[in-house]
Amino acid sequence: MIKTTFPPSILQYIPFFFVMWSDDLLTISEIAVVKKIIDEDQNLSEKDRKTLNAWLNTAQPPLDTEIKSWQRAISNSGIKLVEGDNHPLTSFSKKLISQNGSEHIFNENLSAIEINLGIQPNHYHHLFEVEVVQEKTSHFYDPAEIDQILKGTYHREIDKFRGILSKSIFSWEIIKNKEEFREKVLTQVQYLAEAGYGAMAYPDAYGGTGNMSLYATIFENLMYVDGSLTVKFGVQFGLFGGSIQKLGTKKHHDRYLTAVGKAELLGCFAMTETGHGSNVRGIKTTATYNKEQDNITIHTPGKNDNKEYIGNALHGTMASVFAQLIVDGKNHGVHAILVPLRDSENRLMPGVRIEDNGYKLGLNGVDNGKIWFDQVKVPRENLLNKYGDIKPDGTYYSDIKNPNKRFFTMLGTLVGGRICVAKGALSGAKMALAIAVKYALQRRQFNDNLKIQEDLIMDYPSHQLRLTPAIAKSYVYQVTLDSMMSIYSDDSITDKRKIETQVAGLKAIITWFANETIQECREACGGKGYLLENRIADLKADVDIFTTFEGDNTVLLQLAAKGIMSDFNTEFNSAGFSAVFKLLGTQISDKLVTINPIYANKVDKEHLYNPKFHQHAFDYRTRRLTYSAAMRIRNYIKKGIPTYQAFLKVQTHLIALGKAYSCELAYNTYLEFTATIEDKKNQQLFEKLGCLFALSEIREDASWYLEQGYLGGTKSKAIRQRVERLSTEFRPHIEVLVDGFGIPDHCLTAPISR
């Protein structure tokens, strides 16, 4: 063993200084932590104290030769680095001076540097040329506790349901034949119906518990089994049954809901049309009331006016058909009518034509089809009449006189399905992340010539950066969607317009996030991620469609943006516009002041990690985009351009606004949630995850912030470095975090996750 020239009093600090300077992330606040420990060390001579303090001078950093001498002192020590120690670097330093019999002067407060600077073993075991006794994961946090926090009130019911998913009927297998796949999925749906899970959201009188939030949780957990099962379950009980529950009245509930919940009556939700997509108000299918026969004629007028991509179309015997309701020659807008598709012997009803959509990119266990109606007659009572009815005398009546308000009120009741879509997509992302992380904690690749075995790929900073921010975002989005479902399920909130705006934006950003994350996980697993047996390929194919069903994401972001600008939903060139515009300008003028250059380049850890900074950054972006969009629209209208065209000219601007608003909403919702976590250790973990989410989001939109002068180049760089640093700090806890998602072990069947 080669002796070092450093006295023991200084030698114990060497590992810390080597890590700090190799990391190149020393900030004023971090220097203050180290300086305090040095100043309070009673075993240091004034000369030693002066030497150590000089090494903290960022204006005159230590010479490269000095840093190399530190590295030699560490590498030549012959001491093993034990990752499993409570504070590995502190333990290493203590062993370092113990070789010289100087453990009595060891400064136990050195552990404060390790804690406050967030130094983790993977920050330095590539720097130290010593043998590392590696630990795959830390047990500082308990995944069961994390899962419990996320499950909340319904933890017992959720645990029971996850146990049911262990039954052989839910075992995952590769089925390439769509007919065989569909039959298995139908059997699974019927099993869940018999167990009472289909009717979960329905009232007690119809076999349910009236619990929409728990239903949504059941839905998202089904993604861990199979995407086709999840969607089929949602179509039958959420869309078809939900339309009867939300748009129908007691007569419909009494006649149909129990049978729907038991899967005795299989049905579909026939809204989307081939030629009209997301434009529900513009659908062409008609429902014409015939006063003499007291019935309604359902008709598809044109070739591309058929219902398209309808789940349960091949198995279903009834459909909730959305059509233009025409009474006495007047179009009263879109309403839903129950239309039988097949008779008791499963033969198509007269005038009904159904074609199989065939094989798709994914979800081939769902029987999607196209439906045409040729003068199909149904009783007047089949109109789901909660918001609009045809009275016995043949006249139309609605409590909501304004057709626009009636339309959006009707659609607002179906927002729960949009939340479930986002939840399902997020579960797909969480499943992919769990598989990718567990694989990365086993897979080894590359090393240098001094190491005996290759390194775990999870120990590479690049791998941490590609997976860890996505894990943090998954936590934020999970909490946000749970909150949205709770608000949506609150029957005391009758006006659903605000929640519809919020969910439109969230569904868009979360389903996009899910697809991007699954793709990243596929690549992170290399060729193994491409194998069907490892589940990621199926997740990728199944979740892809979530970006366009229940609303195309680009359209939904514009819907969200228009909701944000609802004050401008009147005539833009009317006298009222000026007053509204002035009001908006007053509300946000304080947010549009020139950003102070000192603030724009403030880089200390306390500021960058402060939720108030994150909230201000998100709030500034949303308000700035709102204000500038309003200004552009106003200027177009002043030139005589029609309102609709003015909106088209700022379409991409509105999409940016929708994204900004949704990000801010998610973060603020998450912050409110973290404040309610009672256990301080877990609360701090959730706060740190929120910090990584916020800094990642700001980093991803750094170009916008730089253009606005909100960030300077120095601060933008510091944020990027902090995202990398936080990703590395989470490395010891990464498996705990994905286990905290609560994915049942019996659902993690991918061989590479074992």
mmCIF file of C-alpha atoms in Angstrom, residues 152-480:
data_model
loop_
_atom_site.group_PDB
_atom_site.id
_atom_site.type_symbol
_atom_site.label_atom_id
_atom_site.label_comp_id
_atom_site.label_asym_id
_atom_site.label_seq_id
_atom_site.Cartn_x
_atom_site.Cartn_y
_atom_site.Cartn_z
ATOM 1 C CA GLY A 152 -55.668 6.252 -0.452
ATOM 2 C CA THR A 153 -59.167 5.537 0.839
ATOM 3 C CA TYR A 154 -59.863 2.421 -1.198
ATOM 4 C CA HIS A 155 -56.697 0.478 -0.414
ATOM 5 C CA ARG A 156 -58.562 -2.626 0.812
ATOM 6 C CA GLU A 157 -60.774 -2.811 -2.263
ATOM 7 C CA ILE A 158 -57.806 -2.269 -4.574
ATOM 8 C CA ASP A 159 -55.722 -4.952 -2.876
ATOM 9 C CA LYS A 160 -58.621 -7.397 -3.142
ATOM 10 C CA PHE A 161 -59.017 -6.673 -6.837
ATOM 11 C CA ARG A 162 -55.296 -7.067 -7.515
ATOM 12 C CA GLY A 163 -55.529 -10.459 -5.845
ATOM 13 C CA ILE A 164 -58.295 -11.478 -8.244
ATOM 14 C CA LEU A 165 -55.998 -10.651 -11.157
ATOM 15 C CA SER A 166 -53.778 -13.563 -10.080
ATOM 16 C CA LYS A 167 -56.409 -16.072 -11.246
ATOM 17 C CA SER A 168 -55.491 -18.145 -14.273
ATOM 18 C CA ILE A 169 -58.212 -16.569 -16.422
ATOM 19 C CA PHE A 170 -56.146 -13.352 -16.415
ATOM 20 C CA SER A 171 -52.817 -14.956 -17.299
ATOM 21 C CA TRP A 172 -51.129 -13.136 -20.158
ATOM 22 C CA GLU A 173 -50.321 -14.998 -23.354
ATOM 23 C CA ILE A 174 -49.534 -14.251 -26.969
ATOM 24 C CA ILE A 175 -52.661 -14.751 -29.113
ATOM 25 C CA LYS A 176 -52.277 -13.732 -32.741
ATOM 26 C CA ASN A 177 -55.714 -14.828 -34.020
ATOM 27 C CA LYS A 178 -58.133 -11.966 -33.355
ATOM 28 C CA GLU A 179 -61.250 -14.166 -33.049
ATOM 29 C CA GLU A 180 -59.582 -16.346 -30.419
ATOM 30 C CA PHE A 181 -58.206 -13.269 -28.647
ATOM 31 C CA ARG A 182 -61.631 -11.606 -28.608
ATOM 32 C CA GLU A 183 -63.285 -14.645 -27.095
ATOM 33 C CA LYS A 184 -60.760 -14.756 -24.271
ATOM 34 C CA VAL A 185 -61.255 -11.050 -23.545
ATOM 35 C CA LEU A 186 -65.052 -11.451 -23.594
ATOM 36 C CA THR A 187 -64.756 -14.296 -21.085
ATOM 37 C CA GLN A 188 -62.590 -12.113 -18.833
ATOM 38 C CA VAL A 189 -65.102 -9.255 -18.998
ATOM 39 C CA GLN A 190 -67.940 -11.613 -18.106
ATOM 40 C CA TYR A 191 -65.918 -12.961 -15.176
ATOM 41 C CA LEU A 192 -65.365 -9.444 -13.838
ATOM 42 C CA ALA A 193 -69.068 -8.679 -14.286
ATOM 43 C CA GLU A 194 -70.037 -11.747 -12.248
ATOM 44 C CA ALA A 195 -67.634 -10.613 -9.521
ATOM 45 C CA GLY A 196 -69.452 -7.251 -9.348
ATOM 46 C CA TYR A 197 -66.773 -5.048 -10.882
ATOM 47 C CA GLY A 198 -68.697 -4.095 -14.019
ATOM 48 C CA ALA A 199 -71.452 -2.359 -12.062
ATOM 49 C CA MET A 200 -69.022 -0.666 -9.673
ATOM 50 C CA ALA A 201 -69.961 2.888 -10.730
ATOM 51 C CA TYR A 202 -73.707 2.250 -10.889
ATOM 52 C CA PRO A 203 -76.118 2.953 -8.012
ATOM 53 C CA ASP A 204 -76.757 0.300 -5.336
ATOM 54 C CA ALA A 205 -80.171 -0.503 -6.810
ATOM 55 C CA TYR A 206 -78.482 -1.810 -9.957
ATOM 56 C CA GLY A 207 -75.794 -3.922 -8.337
ATOM 57 C CA GLY A 208 -73.149 -1.234 -7.932
ATOM 58 C CA THR A 209 -71.629 0.922 -5.231
ATOM 59 C CA GLY A 210 -71.964 4.323 -6.930
ATOM 60 C CA ASN A 211 -68.192 4.636 -6.778
ATOM 61 C CA MET A 212 -66.797 6.089 -10.005
ATOM 62 C CA SER A 213 -63.358 6.720 -8.493
ATOM 63 C CA LEU A 214 -62.935 3.067 -7.542
ATOM 64 C CA TYR A 215 -64.209 1.993 -10.968
ATOM 65 C CA ALA A 216 -61.506 4.146 -12.577
ATOM 66 C CA THR A 217 -58.866 2.525 -10.371
ATOM 67 C CA ILE A 218 -60.114 -0.930 -11.375
ATOM 68 C CA PHE A 219 -59.888 0.186 -15.009
ATOM 69 C CA GLU A 220 -56.278 1.353 -14.735
ATOM 70 C CA ASN A 221 -55.198 -1.813 -12.909
ATOM 71 C CA LEU A 222 -56.587 -3.911 -15.758
ATOM 72 C CA MET A 223 -53.861 -2.444 -18.009
ATOM 73 C CA TYR A 224 -51.379 -4.553 -16.048
ATOM 74 C CA VAL A 225 -53.207 -7.620 -17.380
ATOM 75 C CA ASP A 226 -53.934 -6.602 -20.958
ATOM 76 C CA GLY A 227 -54.868 -3.495 -22.938
ATOM 77 C CA SER A 228 -57.663 -5.218 -24.853
ATOM 78 C CA LEU A 229 -59.324 -6.307 -21.614
ATOM 79 C CA THR A 230 -59.061 -2.769 -20.274
ATOM 80 C CA VAL A 231 -60.698 -1.207 -23.317
ATOM 81 C CA LYS A 232 -63.415 -3.870 -23.652
ATOM 82 C CA PHE A 233 -64.232 -3.434 -19.952
ATOM 83 C CA GLY A 234 -64.402 0.341 -20.425
ATOM 84 C CA VAL A 235 -66.618 0.143 -23.504
ATOM 85 C CA GLN A 236 -69.127 -2.220 -21.902
ATOM 86 C CA PHE A 237 -69.461 -0.725 -18.440
ATOM 87 C CA GLY A 238 -68.059 2.793 -18.792
ATOM 88 C CA LEU A 239 -69.175 3.991 -22.216
ATOM 89 C CA PHE A 240 -72.270 1.921 -22.977
ATOM 90 C CA GLY A 241 -73.467 1.528 -19.400
ATOM 91 C CA GLY A 242 -72.246 4.995 -18.488
ATOM 92 C CA SER A 243 -74.234 6.603 -21.285
ATOM 93 C CA ILE A 244 -77.406 4.927 -20.003
ATOM 94 C CA GLN A 245 -76.603 5.977 -16.434
ATOM 95 C CA LYS A 246 -75.595 9.557 -17.202
ATOM 96 C CA LEU A 247 -77.849 10.431 -20.130
ATOM 97 C CA GLY A 248 -80.871 8.255 -19.378
ATOM 98 C CA THR A 249 -83.514 8.463 -16.685
ATOM 99 C CA LYS A 250 -84.964 5.996 -14.186
ATOM 100 C CA LYS A 251 -86.944 4.081 -16.784
ATOM 101 C CA HIS A 252 -83.729 3.332 -18.666
ATOM 102 C CA HIS A 253 -81.841 2.518 -15.486
ATOM 103 C CA ASP A 254 -84.533 0.088 -14.314
ATOM 104 C CA ARG A 255 -84.712 -1.665 -17.640
ATOM 105 C CA TYR A 256 -81.037 -1.927 -18.606
ATOM 106 C CA LEU A 257 -78.411 -1.074 -15.979
ATOM 107 C CA THR A 258 -78.474 -4.301 -13.982
ATOM 108 C CA ALA A 259 -78.196 -6.403 -17.138
ATOM 109 C CA VAL A 260 -75.345 -4.204 -18.432
ATOM 110 C CA GLY A 261 -73.455 -4.516 -15.144
ATOM 111 C CA LYS A 262 -73.764 -8.294 -15.247
ATOM 112 C CA ALA A 263 -72.684 -8.344 -18.930
ATOM 113 C CA GLU A 264 -75.974 -10.043 -19.787
ATOM 114 C CA LEU A 265 -76.678 -7.146 -22.149
ATOM 115 C CA LEU A 266 -73.579 -6.388 -24.217
ATOM 116 C CA GLY A 267 -73.527 -2.991 -25.817
ATOM 117 C CA CYS A 268 -71.470 -0.358 -27.581
ATOM 118 C CA PHE A 269 -71.020 3.392 -27.689
ATOM 119 C CA ALA A 270 -71.689 4.593 -31.222
ATOM 120 C CA MET A 271 -70.566 8.202 -31.387
ATOM 121 C CA THR A 272 -67.602 8.551 -33.767
ATOM 122 C CA GLU A 273 -68.272 8.633 -37.510
ATOM 123 C CA THR A 274 -65.854 7.899 -40.339
ATOM 124 C CA GLY A 275 -66.171 11.312 -41.939
ATOM 125 C CA HIS A 276 -66.425 13.476 -38.846
ATOM 126 C CA GLY A 277 -64.034 12.112 -36.220
ATOM 127 C CA SER A 278 -63.761 14.364 -33.194
ATOM 128 C CA ASN A 279 -66.424 16.754 -34.503
ATOM 129 C CA VAL A 280 -69.293 15.252 -32.502
ATOM 130 C CA ARG A 281 -71.549 18.234 -33.084
ATOM 131 C CA GLY A 282 -71.161 17.717 -36.839
ATOM 132 C CA ILE A 283 -72.123 14.027 -37.007
ATOM 133 C CA LYS A 284 -74.558 13.171 -39.821
ATOM 134 C CA THR A 285 -76.514 10.200 -38.463
ATOM 135 C CA THR A 286 -80.104 11.323 -37.911
ATOM 136 C CA ALA A 287 -82.776 10.334 -35.398
ATOM 137 C CA THR A 288 -86.078 11.571 -36.807
ATOM 138 C CA TYR A 289 -89.202 11.431 -34.662
ATOM 139 C CA ASN A 290 -92.314 10.089 -36.383
ATOM 140 C CA LYS A 291 -95.314 11.488 -34.579
ATOM 141 C CA GLU A 292 -97.875 9.192 -36.212
ATOM 142 C CA GLN A 293 -96.014 5.984 -35.255
ATOM 143 C CA ASP A 294 -94.585 7.496 -32.045
ATOM 144 C CA ASN A 295 -91.144 6.143 -32.895
ATOM 145 C CA ILE A 296 -87.712 7.340 -33.998
ATOM 146 C CA THR A 297 -85.991 6.501 -37.271
ATOM 147 C CA ILE A 298 -82.215 6.102 -37.104
ATOM 148 C CA HIS A 299 -80.522 6.629 -40.438
ATOM 149 C CA THR A 300 -77.006 6.892 -41.867
ATOM 150 C CA PRO A 301 -77.400 9.302 -44.803
ATOM 151 C CA GLY A 302 -74.037 8.933 -46.575
ATOM 152 C CA LYS A 303 -71.251 6.457 -47.239
ATOM 153 C CA ASN A 304 -68.861 8.007 -44.670
ATOM 154 C CA ASP A 305 -71.522 8.882 -42.108
ATOM 155 C CA ASN A 306 -71.355 5.420 -40.544
ATOM 156 C CA LYS A 307 -70.268 4.822 -36.987
ATOM 157 C CA GLU A 308 -66.572 3.896 -37.008
ATOM 158 C CA TYR A 309 -64.227 2.027 -34.674
ATOM 159 C CA ILE A 310 -67.055 0.964 -32.370
ATOM 160 C CA GLY A 311 -65.897 -1.406 -29.622
ATOM 161 C CA ASN A 312 -68.193 -4.388 -28.884
ATOM 162 C CA ALA A 313 -69.675 -4.066 -32.388
ATOM 163 C CA LEU A 314 -69.238 -7.788 -33.098
ATOM 164 C CA HIS A 315 -70.412 -8.995 -29.673
ATOM 165 C CA GLY A 316 -72.906 -6.264 -28.802
ATOM 166 C CA THR A 317 -76.672 -6.537 -29.017
ATOM 167 C CA MET A 318 -77.446 -2.844 -28.440
ATOM 168 C CA ALA A 319 -75.805 0.503 -29.059
ATOM 169 C CA SER A 320 -76.034 3.997 -27.619
ATOM 170 C CA VAL A 321 -76.222 5.813 -30.933
ATOM 171 C CA PHE A 322 -75.447 9.519 -31.059
ATOM 172 C CA ALA A 323 -77.423 11.281 -33.749
ATOM 173 C CA GLN A 324 -79.003 14.600 -34.752
ATOM 174 C CA LEU A 325 -82.456 14.559 -33.158
ATOM 175 C CA ILE A 326 -85.074 15.950 -35.530
ATOM 176 C CA VAL A 327 -88.544 16.667 -34.147
ATOM 177 C CA ASP A 328 -91.245 18.262 -36.278
ATOM 178 C CA GLY A 329 -88.666 19.201 -38.891
ATOM 179 C CA LYS A 330 -86.358 20.991 -36.432
ATOM 180 C CA ASN A 331 -82.853 19.769 -35.540
ATOM 181 C CA HIS A 332 -82.382 19.877 -31.771
ATOM 182 C CA GLY A 333 -78.761 18.765 -31.896
ATOM 183 C CA VAL A 334 -76.955 15.600 -30.858
ATOM 184 C CA HIS A 335 -78.778 13.172 -28.557
ATOM 185 C CA ALA A 336 -78.235 9.512 -27.655
ATOM 186 C CA ILE A 337 -80.754 6.789 -28.549
ATOM 187 C CA LEU A 338 -80.635 3.106 -27.615
ATOM 188 C CA VAL A 339 -80.763 1.016 -30.783
ATOM 189 C CA PRO A 340 -80.938 -2.815 -30.799
ATOM 190 C CA LEU A 341 -78.305 -4.330 -33.095
ATOM 191 C CA ARG A 342 -79.103 -8.043 -32.859
ATOM 192 C CA ASP A 343 -82.041 -10.219 -31.921
ATOM 193 C CA SER A 344 -82.183 -13.004 -29.340
ATOM 194 C CA GLU A 345 -80.579 -15.398 -31.833
ATOM 195 C CA ASN A 346 -77.712 -12.961 -32.475
ATOM 196 C CA ARG A 347 -78.908 -12.035 -35.983
ATOM 197 C CA LEU A 348 -78.527 -8.443 -37.149
ATOM 198 C CA MET A 349 -81.700 -6.406 -36.864
ATOM 199 C CA PRO A 350 -83.341 -5.206 -40.114
ATOM 200 C CA GLY A 351 -81.564 -2.121 -41.477
ATOM 201 C CA VAL A 352 -78.417 -2.644 -39.399
ATOM 202 C CA ARG A 353 -75.134 -3.407 -41.177
ATOM 203 C CA ILE A 354 -71.902 -4.120 -39.285
ATOM 204 C CA GLU A 355 -68.412 -4.724 -40.648
ATOM 205 C CA ASP A 356 -65.352 -5.838 -38.727
ATOM 206 C CA ASN A 357 -62.584 -3.216 -38.614
ATOM 207 C CA GLY A 358 -60.151 -6.126 -38.871
ATOM 208 C CA TYR A 359 -56.634 -6.312 -37.495
ATOM 209 C CA LYS A 360 -55.204 -3.166 -35.890
ATOM 210 C CA LEU A 361 -51.812 -2.057 -34.659
ATOM 211 C CA GLY A 362 -52.858 -3.187 -31.191
ATOM 212 C CA LEU A 363 -55.901 -4.036 -29.055
ATOM 213 C CA ASN A 364 -56.820 -6.943 -31.319
ATOM 214 C CA GLY A 365 -58.791 -8.486 -28.474
ATOM 215 C CA VAL A 366 -61.375 -5.706 -28.905
ATOM 216 C CA ASP A 367 -64.046 -6.294 -31.555
ATOM 217 C CA ASN A 368 -64.086 -2.894 -33.271
ATOM 218 C CA GLY A 369 -66.471 -2.458 -36.169
ATOM 219 C CA LYS A 370 -68.306 -0.074 -38.501
ATOM 220 C CA ILE A 371 -72.078 0.339 -38.206
ATOM 221 C CA TRP A 372 -74.601 1.659 -40.746
ATOM 222 C CA PHE A 373 -78.296 2.271 -40.087
ATOM 223 C CA ASP A 374 -80.846 2.194 -42.900
ATOM 224 C CA GLN A 375 -84.172 3.587 -41.659
ATOM 225 C CA VAL A 376 -84.029 1.637 -38.381
ATOM 226 C CA LYS A 377 -87.051 2.326 -36.191
ATOM 227 C CA VAL A 378 -86.962 2.305 -32.377
ATOM 228 C CA PRO A 379 -89.567 3.311 -29.749
ATOM 229 C CA ARG A 380 -89.634 6.932 -28.535
ATOM 230 C CA GLU A 381 -88.763 5.634 -25.037
ATOM 231 C CA ASN A 382 -85.323 4.609 -26.334
ATOM 232 C CA LEU A 383 -84.257 8.260 -26.377
ATOM 233 C CA LEU A 384 -81.893 8.832 -23.426
ATOM 234 C CA ASN A 385 -83.828 11.803 -22.187
ATOM 235 C CA LYS A 386 -82.117 13.329 -19.176
ATOM 236 C CA TYR A 387 -81.253 16.535 -21.018
ATOM 237 C CA GLY A 388 -83.773 16.509 -23.840
ATOM 238 C CA ASP A 389 -87.075 14.655 -24.266
ATOM 239 C CA ILE A 390 -89.924 14.108 -26.696
ATOM 240 C CA LYS A 391 -93.178 14.474 -24.793
ATOM 241 C CA PRO A 392 -96.194 12.213 -25.459
ATOM 242 C CA ASP A 393 -97.771 14.987 -27.511
ATOM 243 C CA GLY A 394 -94.814 14.818 -29.911
ATOM 244 C CA THR A 395 -93.103 18.068 -28.919
ATOM 245 C CA TYR A 396 -89.489 18.455 -27.900
ATOM 246 C CA TYR A 397 -88.667 19.687 -24.394
ATOM 247 C CA SER A 398 -85.462 20.417 -22.469
ATOM 248 C CA ASP A 399 -84.755 22.158 -19.183
ATOM 249 C CA ILE A 400 -81.634 23.560 -20.857
ATOM 250 C CA LYS A 401 -82.945 25.971 -23.443
ATOM 251 C CA ASN A 402 -79.609 26.950 -24.985
ATOM 252 C CA PRO A 403 -78.623 24.241 -27.539
ATOM 253 C CA ASN A 404 -74.883 24.906 -27.050
ATOM 254 C CA LYS A 405 -75.116 24.597 -23.292
ATOM 255 C CA ARG A 406 -77.241 21.460 -23.656
ATOM 256 C CA PHE A 407 -74.674 19.868 -25.969
ATOM 257 C CA PHE A 408 -71.726 20.577 -23.704
ATOM 258 C CA THR A 409 -73.657 19.576 -20.589
ATOM 259 C CA MET A 410 -74.410 16.230 -22.195
ATOM 260 C CA LEU A 411 -70.792 15.662 -23.235
ATOM 261 C CA GLY A 412 -69.571 16.850 -19.839
ATOM 262 C CA THR A 413 -71.280 13.890 -18.179
ATOM 263 C CA LEU A 414 -69.035 11.580 -20.205
ATOM 264 C CA VAL A 415 -65.761 13.165 -19.081
ATOM 265 C CA GLY A 416 -65.182 10.212 -16.748
ATOM 266 C CA GLY A 417 -64.355 8.074 -19.782
ATOM 267 C CA ARG A 418 -61.701 10.553 -20.859
ATOM 268 C CA ILE A 419 -60.118 10.414 -17.391
ATOM 269 C CA CYS A 420 -60.109 6.623 -17.576
ATOM 270 C CA VAL A 421 -58.373 6.726 -20.958
ATOM 271 C CA ALA A 422 -55.590 8.850 -19.468
ATOM 272 C CA LYS A 423 -55.372 6.540 -16.462
ATOM 273 C CA GLY A 424 -55.133 3.471 -18.687
ATOM 274 C CA ALA A 425 -52.383 5.022 -20.806
ATOM 275 C CA LEU A 426 -50.481 6.020 -17.679
ATOM 276 C CA SER A 427 -50.686 2.458 -16.357
ATOM 277 C CA GLY A 428 -49.145 1.284 -19.615
ATOM 278 C CA ALA A 429 -46.259 3.705 -19.079
ATOM 279 C CA LYS A 430 -45.801 2.591 -15.473
ATOM 280 C CA MET A 431 -45.763 -1.056 -16.527
ATOM 281 C CA ALA A 432 -43.111 -0.334 -19.163
ATOM 282 C CA LEU A 433 -41.035 1.658 -16.662
ATOM 283 C CA ALA A 434 -41.173 -1.153 -14.102
ATOM 284 C CA ILE A 435 -40.001 -3.680 -16.702
ATOM 285 C CA ALA A 436 -37.245 -1.405 -18.013
ATOM 286 C CA VAL A 437 -35.935 -0.517 -14.546
ATOM 287 C CA LYS A 438 -35.906 -4.100 -13.296
ATOM 288 C CA TYR A 439 -34.079 -5.172 -16.431
ATOM 289 C CA ALA A 440 -31.548 -2.349 -16.031
ATOM 290 C CA LEU A 441 -30.846 -3.537 -12.479
ATOM 291 C CA GLN A 442 -29.763 -6.917 -13.860
ATOM 292 C CA ARG A 443 -28.296 -6.182 -17.271
ATOM 293 C CA ARG A 444 -24.572 -5.407 -17.303
ATOM 294 C CA GLN A 445 -22.691 -3.731 -20.112
ATOM 295 C CA PHE A 446 -19.169 -2.319 -20.509
ATOM 296 C CA ASN A 447 -16.474 -1.649 -17.937
ATOM 297 C CA ASP A 448 -12.912 -0.434 -17.792
ATOM 298 C CA ASN A 449 -9.837 -2.604 -17.623
ATOM 299 C CA LEU A 450 -9.589 -2.378 -13.829
ATOM 300 C CA LYS A 451 -12.989 -3.869 -13.094
ATOM 301 C CA ILE A 452 -13.803 -7.535 -12.831
ATOM 302 C CA GLN A 453 -17.437 -7.409 -13.973
ATOM 303 C CA GLU A 454 -19.361 -5.105 -16.252
ATOM 304 C CA ASP A 455 -21.486 -2.280 -14.879
ATOM 305 C CA LEU A 456 -25.229 -2.367 -14.382
ATOM 306 C CA ILE A 457 -26.782 -0.223 -17.104
ATOM 307 C CA MET A 458 -28.910 1.441 -14.415
ATOM 308 C CA ASP A 459 -25.689 2.923 -13.042
ATOM 309 C CA TYR A 460 -25.033 4.904 -16.199
ATOM 310 C CA PRO A 461 -26.134 8.564 -15.939
ATOM 311 C CA SER A 462 -27.594 8.438 -19.445
ATOM 312 C CA HIS A 463 -29.836 5.539 -18.461
ATOM 313 C CA GLN A 464 -30.924 7.302 -15.293
ATOM 314 C CA LEU A 465 -31.788 10.427 -17.256
ATOM 315 C CA ARG A 466 -33.934 8.559 -19.776
ATOM 316 C CA LEU A 467 -36.028 6.724 -17.149
ATOM 317 C CA THR A 468 -36.071 8.647 -13.864
ATOM 318 C CA PRO A 469 -37.842 11.878 -14.947
ATOM 319 C CA ALA A 470 -40.541 9.687 -16.517
ATOM 320 C CA ILE A 471 -41.014 7.937 -13.173
ATOM 321 C CA ALA A 472 -41.393 11.310 -11.446
ATOM 322 C CA LYS A 473 -43.924 12.429 -14.063
ATOM 323 C CA SER A 474 -45.866 9.190 -13.576
ATOM 324 C CA TYR A 475 -46.302 10.011 -9.892
ATOM 325 C CA VAL A 476 -47.446 13.551 -10.642
ATOM 326 C CA TYR A 477 -49.907 12.422 -13.308
ATOM 327 C CA GLN A 478 -51.264 9.605 -11.117
ATOM 328 C CA VAL A 479 -52.076 12.011 -8.307
ATOM 329 C CA THR A 480 -53.555 14.528 -10.753
#
